[in-house]
Coordinates of C-alpha atoms in Angstrom, one line a residue:
M1 CA 90.0 3.6 -62.1
A2 CA 87.5 5.7 -64.0
G3 CA 85.6 4.1 -66.8
H4 CA 85.9 0.5 -65.5
A5 CA 82.7 -1.4 -64.3
P6 CA 83.0 -2.3 -60.7
V7 CA 83.9 -5.9 -59.9
Q8 CA 81.2 -8.1 -58.3
R9 CA 82.7 -10.3 -55.5
V10 CA 82.1 -14.0 -55.6
G11 CA 79.5 -14.9 -53.1
G12 CA 78.1 -11.2 -53.0
P13 CA 74.4 -10.3 -53.4
G14 CA 74.2 -11.6 -56.9
R15 CA 75.0 -15.1 -55.8
S16 CA 72.3 -15.1 -52.9
L17 CA 69.6 -14.6 -55.5
W18 CA 70.0 -18.0 -56.9
F19 CA 72.2 -20.0 -54.4
R20 CA 69.6 -20.3 -51.5
P21 CA 66.6 -21.2 -53.5
L22 CA 68.8 -23.8 -55.3
L23 CA 70.0 -25.2 -52.1
V24 CA 66.2 -25.4 -50.9
L25 CA 65.3 -27.3 -53.9
L26 CA 68.2 -29.6 -53.5
L27 CA 67.1 -30.5 -49.8
D28 CA 63.6 -30.9 -51.0
A29 CA 64.9 -33.4 -53.6
V30 CA 66.7 -35.3 -50.8
I31 CA 63.7 -35.3 -48.6
T32 CA 61.4 -36.6 -51.4
T33 CA 63.9 -39.4 -52.3
G34 CA 64.2 -40.3 -48.6
A35 CA 60.5 -40.2 -48.2
L36 CA 59.7 -42.6 -51.2
F37 CA 62.4 -44.9 -50.1
C38 CA 61.0 -45.1 -46.5
A39 CA 57.4 -45.4 -47.7
M40 CA 58.5 -48.5 -49.7
L41 CA 60.3 -50.0 -46.6
L42 CA 57.3 -49.4 -44.4
R43 CA 55.0 -50.9 -47.0
F44 CA 57.0 -54.1 -47.3
D45 CA 58.2 -54.5 -43.6
G46 CA 61.7 -53.3 -44.2
R47 CA 62.6 -55.6 -47.1
M48 CA 61.8 -54.1 -50.6
P49 CA 61.3 -57.0 -53.3
T50 CA 63.2 -56.6 -56.4
R51 CA 60.2 -55.8 -58.5
W52 CA 59.4 -52.7 -56.4
Q53 CA 63.0 -51.7 -56.3
W54 CA 62.8 -51.2 -60.1
A55 CA 59.6 -49.4 -59.5
F56 CA 61.3 -47.1 -57.0
L57 CA 64.1 -46.2 -59.5
N58 CA 61.7 -45.8 -62.3
G59 CA 59.2 -43.6 -60.5
L60 CA 61.6 -41.4 -58.5
P61 CA 62.6 -39.0 -61.4
L62 CA 58.8 -38.4 -62.3
L63 CA 58.0 -37.8 -58.7
L64 CA 61.1 -35.5 -58.2
L65 CA 60.1 -33.6 -61.5
L66 CA 56.4 -33.1 -60.3
R67 CA 57.4 -32.5 -56.7
L68 CA 60.0 -29.8 -57.4
G69 CA 58.0 -28.3 -60.4
A70 CA 55.1 -27.9 -57.9
L71 CA 57.4 -26.2 -55.4
V72 CA 58.7 -23.8 -57.9
V73 CA 55.3 -22.9 -59.3
F74 CA 54.1 -22.1 -55.7
R75 CA 57.5 -20.1 -55.1
L76 CA 58.2 -22.3 -52.1
H77 CA 61.8 -22.4 -53.2
R78 CA 62.1 -18.8 -52.2
W79 CA 61.4 -19.4 -48.6
S80 CA 61.5 -16.9 -45.8
F81 CA 62.8 -18.6 -42.7
K82 CA 62.0 -15.5 -40.6
T83 CA 58.5 -14.5 -41.4
S84 CA 56.6 -17.5 -43.0
G85 CA 53.3 -18.5 -41.4
L86 CA 50.1 -20.3 -41.8
S87 CA 49.4 -19.3 -45.4
E88 CA 52.9 -20.6 -46.6
A89 CA 52.3 -23.8 -44.6
G90 CA 48.9 -24.2 -46.6
R91 CA 50.7 -23.5 -49.9
L92 CA 53.3 -26.2 -49.0
I93 CA 50.6 -28.8 -48.4
C94 CA 48.6 -27.8 -51.6
A95 CA 51.9 -28.0 -53.7
N96 CA 52.8 -31.5 -52.4
A97 CA 49.1 -32.6 -52.8
L98 CA 49.1 -31.6 -56.4
A99 CA 52.3 -33.2 -57.2
T100 CA 51.2 -36.6 -55.5
L101 CA 48.1 -36.5 -57.4
G102 CA 49.9 -35.9 -60.7
F103 CA 52.3 -38.7 -59.8
E104 CA 49.5 -41.1 -59.2
V105 CA 47.7 -40.2 -62.4
L106 CA 51.0 -40.2 -64.6
Q107 CA 52.8 -43.2 -63.3
S108 CA 50.6 -45.8 -65.2
S109 CA 50.7 -43.9 -68.6
V110 CA 54.3 -42.8 -68.4
L111 CA 55.9 -45.7 -66.5
H112 CA 53.6 -48.4 -67.3
T113 CA 53.7 -49.4 -63.6
R114 CA 52.2 -48.3 -60.5
A115 CA 53.5 -47.9 -57.0
P116 CA 51.1 -49.2 -54.4
L117 CA 48.6 -46.5 -53.3
S118 CA 49.7 -47.0 -49.7
V119 CA 53.3 -46.0 -50.8
V120 CA 52.1 -42.8 -52.5
G121 CA 50.0 -41.8 -49.4
I122 CA 52.8 -42.6 -47.0
E123 CA 55.4 -40.7 -49.2
F124 CA 53.1 -37.6 -49.3
F125 CA 52.8 -37.5 -45.4
L126 CA 56.4 -38.0 -44.8
T127 CA 57.5 -35.5 -47.5
T128 CA 55.2 -33.0 -46.2
A129 CA 56.1 -33.4 -42.6
V130 CA 59.9 -33.3 -43.1
M131 CA 59.7 -30.2 -45.4
G132 CA 57.7 -28.4 -42.7
V133 CA 60.2 -29.4 -40.4
H134 CA 63.0 -28.2 -42.5
R135 CA 61.5 -24.9 -43.4
Y136 CA 60.1 -23.9 -39.8
A137 CA 62.7 -25.4 -37.5
P138 CA 65.2 -22.5 -38.2
R139 CA 62.4 -20.0 -37.3
M140 CA 61.4 -21.9 -34.0
A141 CA 65.1 -22.2 -33.0
R142 CA 65.5 -18.5 -33.7
L143 CA 62.4 -17.6 -31.5
W144 CA 63.5 -19.9 -28.7
Y145 CA 67.0 -18.3 -28.7
L146 CA 65.6 -14.8 -28.7
D147 CA 63.3 -15.7 -25.8
R148 CA 66.2 -17.2 -23.9
Q149 CA 68.5 -14.2 -24.7
R150 CA 65.7 -11.8 -23.9
A151 CA 64.8 -13.4 -20.5
R152 CA 68.5 -13.3 -19.5
R153 CA 69.3 -9.7 -20.8
F154 CA 69.4 -7.1 -18.0
G155 CA 66.8 -4.6 -18.3
T156 CA 64.3 -6.7 -20.1
Q157 CA 60.8 -6.2 -18.5
R158 CA 58.5 -9.1 -18.0
A159 CA 55.2 -8.5 -19.6
I160 CA 51.6 -9.9 -19.9
I161 CA 49.3 -9.2 -22.7
V162 CA 45.6 -8.5 -22.1
G163 CA 43.7 -10.0 -25.0
A164 CA 44.3 -13.2 -26.9
G165 CA 42.6 -12.2 -30.1
G166 CA 43.9 -11.0 -33.4
A167 CA 45.8 -7.9 -32.0
G168 CA 47.3 -9.9 -29.3
D169 CA 48.5 -12.6 -31.5
L170 CA 50.2 -10.0 -34.0
L171 CA 51.7 -8.2 -31.0
L172 CA 53.1 -11.2 -29.4
R173 CA 54.5 -12.4 -32.9
D174 CA 56.3 -9.0 -33.2
L175 CA 57.5 -8.9 -29.5
R176 CA 59.0 -12.5 -30.0
G177 CA 60.6 -11.8 -33.5
V178 CA 62.3 -8.7 -32.6
P179 CA 65.8 -9.2 -31.1
G180 CA 65.9 -5.8 -29.3
S181 CA 62.3 -6.1 -27.9
P182 CA 62.3 -4.6 -24.3
W183 CA 59.6 -7.0 -23.1
H184 CA 59.6 -10.7 -22.3
V185 CA 56.1 -11.9 -22.7
V186 CA 55.2 -14.4 -20.0
G187 CA 51.7 -15.1 -21.2
L188 CA 48.2 -13.7 -22.0
V189 CA 44.8 -13.1 -20.3
D190 CA 41.4 -13.0 -22.0
D191 CA 37.8 -13.2 -20.7
D192 CA 36.8 -15.7 -23.5
P193 CA 36.6 -19.0 -21.7
A194 CA 37.3 -20.9 -24.9
K195 CA 40.8 -19.5 -25.0
H196 CA 41.8 -20.4 -21.3
G197 CA 44.6 -22.9 -21.1
T198 CA 45.3 -22.6 -24.9
L199 CA 48.8 -21.7 -26.3
L200 CA 49.1 -18.6 -28.6
G201 CA 52.5 -18.2 -30.3
G202 CA 54.0 -20.4 -27.8
R203 CA 52.6 -18.5 -24.7
R204 CA 49.8 -19.7 -22.4
V205 CA 46.5 -17.9 -22.2
F206 CA 46.2 -18.0 -18.3
G207 CA 42.7 -17.3 -17.9
P208 CA 40.3 -14.2 -17.4
I209 CA 41.5 -10.6 -17.0
D210 CA 40.6 -10.7 -13.2
M211 CA 43.6 -13.0 -12.7
L212 CA 45.9 -10.2 -13.6
P213 CA 46.9 -9.3 -9.9
E214 CA 47.9 -12.9 -9.0
L215 CA 49.7 -13.3 -12.4
V216 CA 51.7 -10.1 -11.9
K217 CA 52.8 -11.1 -8.5
K218 CA 53.5 -14.8 -9.6
H219 CA 55.6 -13.9 -12.7
Q220 CA 57.1 -10.6 -11.5
V221 CA 55.4 -8.7 -14.2
S222 CA 56.3 -5.0 -14.8
Q223 CA 54.3 -4.1 -17.8
V224 CA 50.7 -4.8 -18.8
L225 CA 50.2 -4.6 -22.7
I226 CA 46.5 -4.0 -23.6
A227 CA 45.9 -5.6 -27.0
I228 CA 42.0 -5.3 -27.4
V229 CA 41.1 -2.8 -30.1
N230 CA 38.5 -0.1 -29.0
L231 CA 38.3 -1.5 -25.3
P232 CA 35.6 0.5 -23.5
S233 CA 37.0 3.1 -21.0
Q234 CA 35.1 1.1 -18.2
R235 CA 37.1 -2.1 -19.0
I236 CA 40.3 -0.2 -19.0
Q237 CA 39.4 1.5 -15.6
H238 CA 38.7 -2.0 -14.3
I239 CA 42.1 -3.2 -15.3
L240 CA 43.7 -0.2 -13.8
N241 CA 41.8 -0.8 -10.6
L242 CA 42.9 -4.5 -10.5
C243 CA 46.5 -3.4 -10.7
R244 CA 46.2 -0.2 -8.5
N245 CA 48.3 -1.6 -5.7
L246 CA 51.0 -3.2 -8.0
N247 CA 54.0 -1.4 -9.4
V248 CA 53.2 -2.0 -13.1
G249 CA 53.1 0.2 -16.3
F250 CA 50.6 0.0 -18.9
K251 CA 50.6 0.4 -22.7
I252 CA 47.8 -0.1 -25.3
V253 CA 47.3 -0.9 -28.9
P254 CA 46.1 2.4 -30.8
A255 CA 42.4 2.6 -31.7
S256 CA 43.7 3.1 -35.3
F257 CA 45.0 -0.5 -35.3
I258 CA 41.8 -1.4 -37.4
Y259 CA 43.0 0.9 -40.2
L260 CA 46.5 -0.5 -40.2
D261 CA 45.8 -3.4 -42.6
K262 CA 46.0 -5.9 -39.7
K263 CA 49.8 -5.1 -39.1
I264 CA 51.1 -4.1 -35.8
T265 CA 54.4 -3.8 -34.2
S266 CA 55.6 -2.9 -30.6
A267 CA 56.5 0.6 -31.7
M268 CA 52.8 1.3 -32.2
L269 CA 52.0 0.7 -28.5
H270 CA 51.0 3.9 -26.8
D271 CA 51.3 4.7 -23.2
L272 CA 48.0 4.3 -21.5
S273 CA 46.9 7.7 -20.5
P274 CA 44.0 9.5 -18.8
E275 CA 42.4 10.0 -22.2
H276 CA 41.8 6.3 -22.4
L277 CA 39.8 6.4 -19.1
L278 CA 37.3 9.1 -20.0
P279 CA 33.7 7.6 -19.1
R280 CA 32.3 7.7 -22.6
N281 CA 32.9 6.4 -26.1
A282 CA 35.4 8.3 -28.4
V283 CA 33.9 10.9 -30.6
S284 CA 34.0 10.2 -34.3
F285 CA 34.0 12.9 -37.1
D286 CA 32.9 13.0 -40.6
R287 CA 36.1 14.3 -42.4
E288 CA 34.1 15.0 -45.5
E289 CA 31.6 17.1 -43.8
V290 CA 34.4 19.1 -42.1
H291 CA 36.1 19.4 -45.4
R292 CA 33.1 20.8 -47.0
L293 CA 32.6 23.5 -44.3
V294 CA 36.4 24.5 -44.4
T295 CA 37.9 24.1 -47.8
G296 CA 38.4 27.4 -49.7
R297 CA 37.5 29.5 -46.8
R298 CA 39.6 32.5 -45.4
I299 CA 39.9 31.6 -41.6
L300 CA 41.1 33.7 -38.6
V301 CA 41.9 32.2 -35.1
T302 CA 42.5 34.5 -32.2
G303 CA 44.5 33.0 -29.3
G304 CA 46.0 30.9 -32.0
A305 CA 49.2 30.1 -29.9
G306 CA 47.1 28.5 -27.1
S307 CA 46.0 25.0 -26.6
I308 CA 42.6 25.3 -28.2
G309 CA 43.6 28.0 -30.8
S310 CA 46.5 25.9 -32.1
E311 CA 44.5 22.8 -32.3
I312 CA 41.8 24.7 -34.3
A313 CA 44.6 25.8 -36.5
R314 CA 46.0 22.3 -37.1
Q315 CA 42.6 20.7 -37.7
V316 CA 41.4 23.4 -40.3
A317 CA 44.8 23.3 -42.0
E318 CA 44.2 19.7 -42.9
H319 CA 41.1 20.8 -45.1
E320 CA 42.8 23.2 -47.6
P321 CA 41.3 26.6 -46.5
E322 CA 42.2 29.5 -48.7
S323 CA 44.1 31.2 -46.0
L324 CA 44.8 30.9 -42.3
V325 CA 45.4 33.9 -40.1
L326 CA 46.6 33.4 -36.4
V327 CA 46.3 36.1 -33.9
D328 CA 47.9 36.1 -30.5
I329 CA 50.0 38.3 -28.2
N330 CA 52.4 35.4 -27.4
E331 CA 54.8 36.0 -30.3
N332 CA 57.2 33.2 -29.5
E333 CA 54.5 30.3 -29.5
L334 CA 52.8 31.9 -32.4
Y335 CA 56.0 31.9 -34.4
L336 CA 56.7 28.3 -33.6
L337 CA 53.1 27.2 -34.5
V338 CA 53.4 29.0 -37.9
R339 CA 56.7 27.4 -38.6
E340 CA 55.0 23.9 -37.8
L341 CA 51.9 24.6 -40.1
Q342 CA 54.2 25.8 -43.0
E343 CA 56.2 22.7 -42.8
R344 CA 53.3 20.4 -42.9
H345 CA 51.2 22.5 -45.4
P346 CA 53.7 24.4 -47.5
K347 CA 51.0 25.5 -50.1
L348 CA 48.8 27.0 -47.4
P349 CA 49.2 30.9 -46.9
V350 CA 49.5 31.1 -43.1
S351 CA 49.8 34.5 -41.5
A352 CA 51.0 35.3 -38.0
V353 CA 49.6 38.5 -36.3
V354 CA 51.0 39.5 -33.1
A355 CA 48.1 41.7 -31.6
D356 CA 46.1 42.4 -28.4
I357 CA 42.4 41.8 -28.8
R358 CA 41.6 44.7 -26.3
D359 CA 43.0 47.0 -29.0
M360 CA 39.8 47.7 -31.1
A361 CA 41.6 49.8 -33.8
R362 CA 44.3 47.1 -34.3
M363 CA 41.7 44.3 -34.6
M364 CA 39.8 46.4 -37.1
R365 CA 43.0 46.8 -39.2
V366 CA 43.6 42.9 -39.0
G367 CA 40.0 42.4 -40.3
R368 CA 40.3 44.8 -43.1
K369 CA 43.5 43.3 -44.3
H370 CA 42.7 39.7 -44.2
A371 CA 38.8 39.8 -44.7
P372 CA 38.1 36.6 -42.9
Q373 CA 35.1 34.5 -43.8
Y374 CA 35.2 32.5 -40.6
V375 CA 36.5 33.8 -37.1
F376 CA 37.3 31.4 -34.3
H377 CA 37.6 33.4 -31.0
A378 CA 39.7 31.4 -28.6
A379 CA 41.7 34.0 -26.9
A380 CA 40.9 34.4 -23.2
H381 CA 42.2 34.5 -19.6
K382 CA 41.2 31.2 -18.3
H383 CA 43.0 30.7 -15.0
V384 CA 40.3 30.9 -12.3
P385 CA 42.5 31.8 -9.1
L386 CA 44.6 34.3 -11.1
M387 CA 41.6 36.1 -12.4
E388 CA 40.1 36.4 -8.9
D389 CA 43.1 38.6 -8.1
A390 CA 42.8 40.7 -11.3
P391 CA 39.1 40.8 -12.1
E392 CA 39.5 43.9 -14.2
E393 CA 41.9 42.1 -16.5
A394 CA 39.5 39.2 -17.0
I395 CA 36.8 41.7 -17.9
K396 CA 38.9 43.8 -20.3
N397 CA 40.2 40.7 -22.0
N398 CA 37.3 38.2 -22.0
V399 CA 34.4 40.5 -22.4
F400 CA 35.6 43.5 -24.2
G401 CA 38.2 41.8 -26.1
T402 CA 35.5 39.5 -27.3
L403 CA 33.3 42.4 -28.2
N404 CA 36.2 43.9 -30.2
V405 CA 36.8 40.6 -32.3
A406 CA 33.0 40.2 -32.7
R407 CA 32.6 43.6 -34.1
M408 CA 35.5 43.3 -36.4
A409 CA 33.9 40.1 -37.8
H410 CA 30.7 42.1 -38.2
A411 CA 32.4 45.0 -40.0
C412 CA 34.4 42.9 -42.3
G413 CA 31.4 40.8 -43.3
A414 CA 32.6 37.5 -41.9
E415 CA 30.0 34.6 -42.6
R416 CA 30.5 33.1 -39.2
F417 CA 31.9 33.9 -35.7
V418 CA 32.6 31.1 -33.2
L419 CA 33.2 31.9 -29.5
I420 CA 34.9 29.3 -27.3
S421 CA 33.1 29.3 -24.0
T422 CA 33.3 27.2 -20.9
D423 CA 31.1 25.2 -18.4
K424 CA 32.2 27.7 -15.8
A425 CA 29.9 30.3 -17.3
V426 CA 26.9 28.5 -16.0
H427 CA 25.9 29.7 -12.5
P428 CA 29.4 31.4 -12.3
S429 CA 31.2 31.6 -9.0
S430 CA 34.3 33.1 -10.3
I431 CA 35.2 36.2 -12.3
M432 CA 36.6 34.1 -15.0
G433 CA 33.3 32.2 -15.3
A434 CA 31.3 35.4 -15.2
S435 CA 33.4 37.1 -17.7
K436 CA 32.9 34.2 -20.2
R437 CA 29.0 34.2 -19.5
L438 CA 29.0 38.0 -20.2
A439 CA 31.1 37.2 -23.4
E440 CA 28.3 34.7 -24.5
M441 CA 25.8 37.5 -23.8
V442 CA 27.8 40.0 -25.9
V443 CA 27.8 37.6 -28.9
R444 CA 24.1 37.0 -28.4
D445 CA 23.3 40.7 -28.5
L446 CA 25.4 41.5 -31.5
A447 CA 23.8 38.5 -33.5
G448 CA 20.5 40.3 -33.3
H449 CA 21.5 43.0 -35.8
S450 CA 24.3 41.5 -37.8
R451 CA 24.5 39.4 -41.0
T452 CA 27.3 37.4 -39.5
A453 CA 26.2 34.2 -37.9
F454 CA 27.4 34.1 -34.2
T455 CA 27.8 30.9 -32.2
A456 CA 29.1 30.4 -28.8
V457 CA 30.3 26.9 -28.1
R458 CA 30.3 25.7 -24.4
F459 CA 32.4 22.9 -23.1
G460 CA 34.3 21.8 -20.0
N461 CA 38.0 20.9 -19.4
V462 CA 40.2 19.7 -22.0
L463 CA 43.1 17.1 -21.1
G464 CA 46.4 18.2 -21.9
S465 CA 45.8 21.9 -22.2
A466 CA 48.0 24.5 -20.8
G467 CA 47.0 24.7 -17.0
S468 CA 45.2 21.3 -17.2
V469 CA 45.4 19.2 -14.1
V470 CA 47.0 16.3 -15.8
P471 CA 50.4 17.9 -16.8
I472 CA 50.5 19.3 -13.3
F473 CA 50.0 15.9 -11.9
K474 CA 52.6 14.6 -14.1
R475 CA 55.2 17.2 -12.9
Q476 CA 54.3 16.5 -9.3
I477 CA 54.8 12.7 -9.8
Q478 CA 58.1 13.4 -11.5
R479 CA 59.3 15.4 -8.5
G480 CA 58.2 12.5 -6.2
G481 CA 55.0 13.9 -5.0
P482 CA 52.8 14.7 -3.4
V483 CA 50.0 15.2 -5.9
T484 CA 47.7 18.0 -4.8
V485 CA 43.9 17.9 -5.3
T486 CA 41.5 20.5 -4.2
H487 CA 38.8 18.5 -2.5
P488 CA 38.0 14.6 -2.6
D489 CA 34.4 15.2 -4.1
C490 CA 35.6 17.8 -6.8
T491 CA 34.4 16.7 -10.1
R492 CA 35.0 18.1 -13.7
Y493 CA 34.0 17.4 -17.3
F494 CA 36.7 16.3 -19.6
M495 CA 37.5 15.9 -23.3
T496 CA 40.6 15.4 -25.3
I497 CA 41.7 18.5 -27.2
P498 CA 41.2 17.1 -30.7
E499 CA 37.9 15.8 -29.8
A500 CA 36.7 19.3 -28.3
V501 CA 38.1 21.1 -31.2
G502 CA 36.6 18.8 -33.8
L503 CA 33.2 19.3 -32.3
V504 CA 33.8 23.2 -32.0
V505 CA 34.5 23.2 -35.8
L506 CA 31.3 21.2 -36.4
A507 CA 29.1 23.2 -34.0
G508 CA 30.5 26.5 -34.9
L509 CA 30.4 26.1 -38.7
G510 CA 27.2 23.9 -38.9
G511 CA 24.7 26.6 -38.3
Y512 CA 22.8 25.0 -35.5
G513 CA 22.1 28.1 -33.2
E514 CA 23.5 30.8 -31.1
L515 CA 24.6 28.5 -28.2
C516 CA 25.9 25.0 -28.8
I517 CA 27.0 22.8 -25.8
L518 CA 29.3 19.8 -26.2
D519 CA 28.0 16.6 -24.5
M520 CA 31.1 15.4 -22.5
G521 CA 29.8 12.4 -20.9
A522 CA 29.8 11.9 -17.2
P523 CA 31.9 14.2 -14.9
V524 CA 35.2 12.7 -13.5
R525 CA 36.4 12.9 -9.9
I526 CA 39.6 14.8 -9.8
A527 CA 40.8 12.6 -6.9
E528 CA 40.2 9.4 -9.1
L529 CA 42.1 11.2 -12.0
A530 CA 45.1 11.9 -9.8
A531 CA 45.1 8.2 -8.6
N532 CA 44.9 7.0 -12.2
T533 CA 47.7 9.2 -13.3
I534 CA 49.9 7.7 -10.5
S535 CA 49.0 4.2 -11.4
L536 CA 49.6 4.8 -15.1
A537 CA 53.2 5.9 -14.0
G538 CA 53.7 2.5 -12.5
L539 CA 53.5 3.8 -9.1
V540 CA 51.0 3.1 -6.2
P541 CA 48.8 5.9 -4.9
D542 CA 49.4 6.8 -1.2
K543 CA 52.4 4.4 -1.1
D544 CA 54.8 5.6 -3.5
I545 CA 53.0 8.9 -4.3
S546 CA 50.8 10.6 -1.7
I547 CA 47.7 12.5 -2.5
V548 CA 47.1 15.8 -0.6
Y549 CA 43.8 17.7 -0.5
T550 CA 44.4 21.6 -0.3
G551 CA 40.8 22.8 -0.4
L552 CA 39.0 24.7 -3.1
R553 CA 40.6 27.9 -4.3
P554 CA 38.8 31.3 -4.7
G555 CA 36.3 31.0 -7.4
E556 CA 36.2 27.2 -7.6
K557 CA 33.1 25.0 -7.4
L558 CA 32.9 21.4 -6.4
A559 CA 31.1 20.5 -9.6
E560 CA 30.4 22.3 -12.9
T561 CA 27.2 22.1 -15.1
L562 CA 26.9 22.7 -18.9
L563 CA 23.4 24.0 -18.7
S564 CA 21.4 26.5 -16.7
E565 CA 17.9 25.9 -15.7
E566 CA 16.8 28.2 -18.6
E567 CA 18.7 26.4 -21.1
E568 CA 17.5 22.9 -20.1
R569 CA 15.2 22.7 -23.2
T570 CA 17.9 21.3 -25.5
Q571 CA 17.8 19.3 -28.8
Q572 CA 20.2 16.7 -29.8
I573 CA 21.4 17.8 -33.2
R574 CA 24.2 15.2 -33.7
N575 CA 26.7 13.1 -31.7
R576 CA 28.0 15.1 -28.8
I577 CA 26.3 18.4 -29.9
K578 CA 23.3 20.2 -28.3
V579 CA 21.6 23.5 -29.0
A580 CA 20.4 25.6 -26.0
Q581 CA 17.9 28.3 -25.9
S582 CA 19.7 31.0 -23.9
P583 CA 17.8 33.9 -22.3
A584 CA 18.2 37.4 -24.1
P585 CA 20.3 40.0 -22.5
P586 CA 18.4 42.7 -20.4
A587 CA 17.1 45.8 -22.2
D588 CA 19.7 48.1 -20.7
F589 CA 22.5 45.7 -21.6
H590 CA 24.7 48.4 -23.3
I591 CA 24.3 50.9 -20.5
R592 CA 25.4 48.3 -17.9
L593 CA 28.2 47.1 -20.2
Q594 CA 29.4 50.7 -20.3
R595 CA 29.4 50.9 -16.5
L596 CA 31.3 47.7 -16.4
W597 CA 34.0 49.0 -18.8
R598 CA 34.5 52.2 -16.7
A599 CA 34.9 50.1 -13.5
A600 CA 37.4 47.6 -15.1
R601 CA 39.4 50.4 -16.7
A602 CA 39.6 52.2 -13.3
G603 CA 40.5 49.0 -11.6
D604 CA 37.5 49.4 -9.3
T605 CA 37.0 45.8 -8.0
P606 CA 33.8 46.3 -6.0
A607 CA 32.2 48.1 -8.9
V608 CA 33.2 45.4 -11.3
T609 CA 31.7 42.8 -9.0
N610 CA 28.5 44.8 -8.4
T611 CA 27.9 45.4 -12.1
L612 CA 28.5 41.8 -12.9
R613 CA 25.8 40.8 -10.3
T614 CA 23.3 43.1 -12.2
L615 CA 24.2 41.6 -15.5
I616 CA 24.4 38.0 -14.5
P617 CA 21.8 37.3 -11.5
T618 CA 23.1 33.8 -11.1
Y619 CA 26.6 35.0 -10.5
T620 CA 27.7 34.2 -6.9
P621 CA 31.2 35.6 -6.2
S622 CA 33.6 34.0 -4.0
K623 CA 34.5 35.5 -0.6
S624 CA 37.5 37.3 -2.0
Q625 CA 35.4 39.1 -4.2
G626 CA 32.2 39.6 -2.2

């Protein structure tokens, strides 16, 4: 009925606030009484003299008062039977020690009698031990029950943890304490000899990491959980190689674990991915520096719906620019990206502009309307074999589209223009690579008579981008194979998209020079990347999934380089960023450029190829273009 207060049920939540602590204290009182009585019997060989019987009865109330009072002060009456650990055990020992010390000091002055010191000591140890058992036995029983239940449950995977340090300990605790955990941990491995044979959380540390193949077979393990924070990629690759011929999956503790206040759960485990195997250390960024470069600026990104352009948009949006304009011809992906950014940054003015960078007039109108201070030019045709079949499209988009956007940046007084280039621009063998090298030259030429600072940033492949080999490998694996690789010796440089874009922002906006090259570490064999991707899916290369070599496609090279011979004189500016001295365009650059434009517009492929050769002497076209 309206107006009446709800009736609280007897035994509801209100009762539990005081009932359980009171019950715990009652049990502690019984334990203390029994411990003092047993201490007396032990001291006097099972027969307590009458004199000490009175001492027991007189001293018990004082001991109970001090013992229970200390437990309340240390809040040990509000005990969590699920989560209490070593710190709570230490508090229990301290509380009992203080109560015992107080009893020893006060019994002479208050009771005018003293229990033997041996009785006081025995009582302390008995009380502490039984209280510990009383408090921790339910948790141990629960963990034992969950382990038994998990081991018998259908679908539970047997797992082994790599790393018996802090991360491994916390991960094991969570896996054992969660009823619905999908993994039953059989043990751990660690390269520290001091840990071998020890128990961690009730599980044995079997030995070094090199024992993994033997242990996986012996204990029928199907999942390897890597719990070593910031483990070098070489060690991860070693673990993967050890288990290459075993059908096991892999998960890893995220590197951000060190920022998680030493809390970790199984939900934080990531699938081990090719990014973890890159042969170099992860790139770190100074967020404050990026913030100073970006905050309060008007920013425009072409190719905003693509892999690189969208990541540029996401990263700069984190640093409070004045406005963000995204230009792309792909209206659907552009719309979805703008929706995403508006949801994450509701106060940021984000504009979606559907436009073709080959339309000079359209780009000029966009520039006049939005007046960007920074322009990131990521729009480009990037697919090598497709551009071999349509060279005029690569030229019109990658060369003259770049020229249009660069002229727009110059005309509207932009402070900086950043061109996203590629390692395929060095000694190009493809139309795509030649078009990107020519785009670098266009930017270099315009920089000579503009107040806008022009920078080209050159780097290799990015894992996970549209058209990258890793998503292709994954789709092939899902279909049951085969995984196709062009050549067993083919190598490429790789970075993750966030790393590459973070360096692009720093290099492009830092004012270091007209051509910046990202140091991407050592090149990666594509065949090895394919085998790793198969292994990470829990399958065995060339057994469960075959690897087939298809031969190099038109325009492709076995290996890419990031610098030409003329650019070898480089200077390390900061972590992963170098500045190269690139040769100037030829004196008749504009005349040759106009000749190239006419050939591309007419669709004259031989003329396009011949003009590119005169502009880029190192260009060696594939047979399809020769």
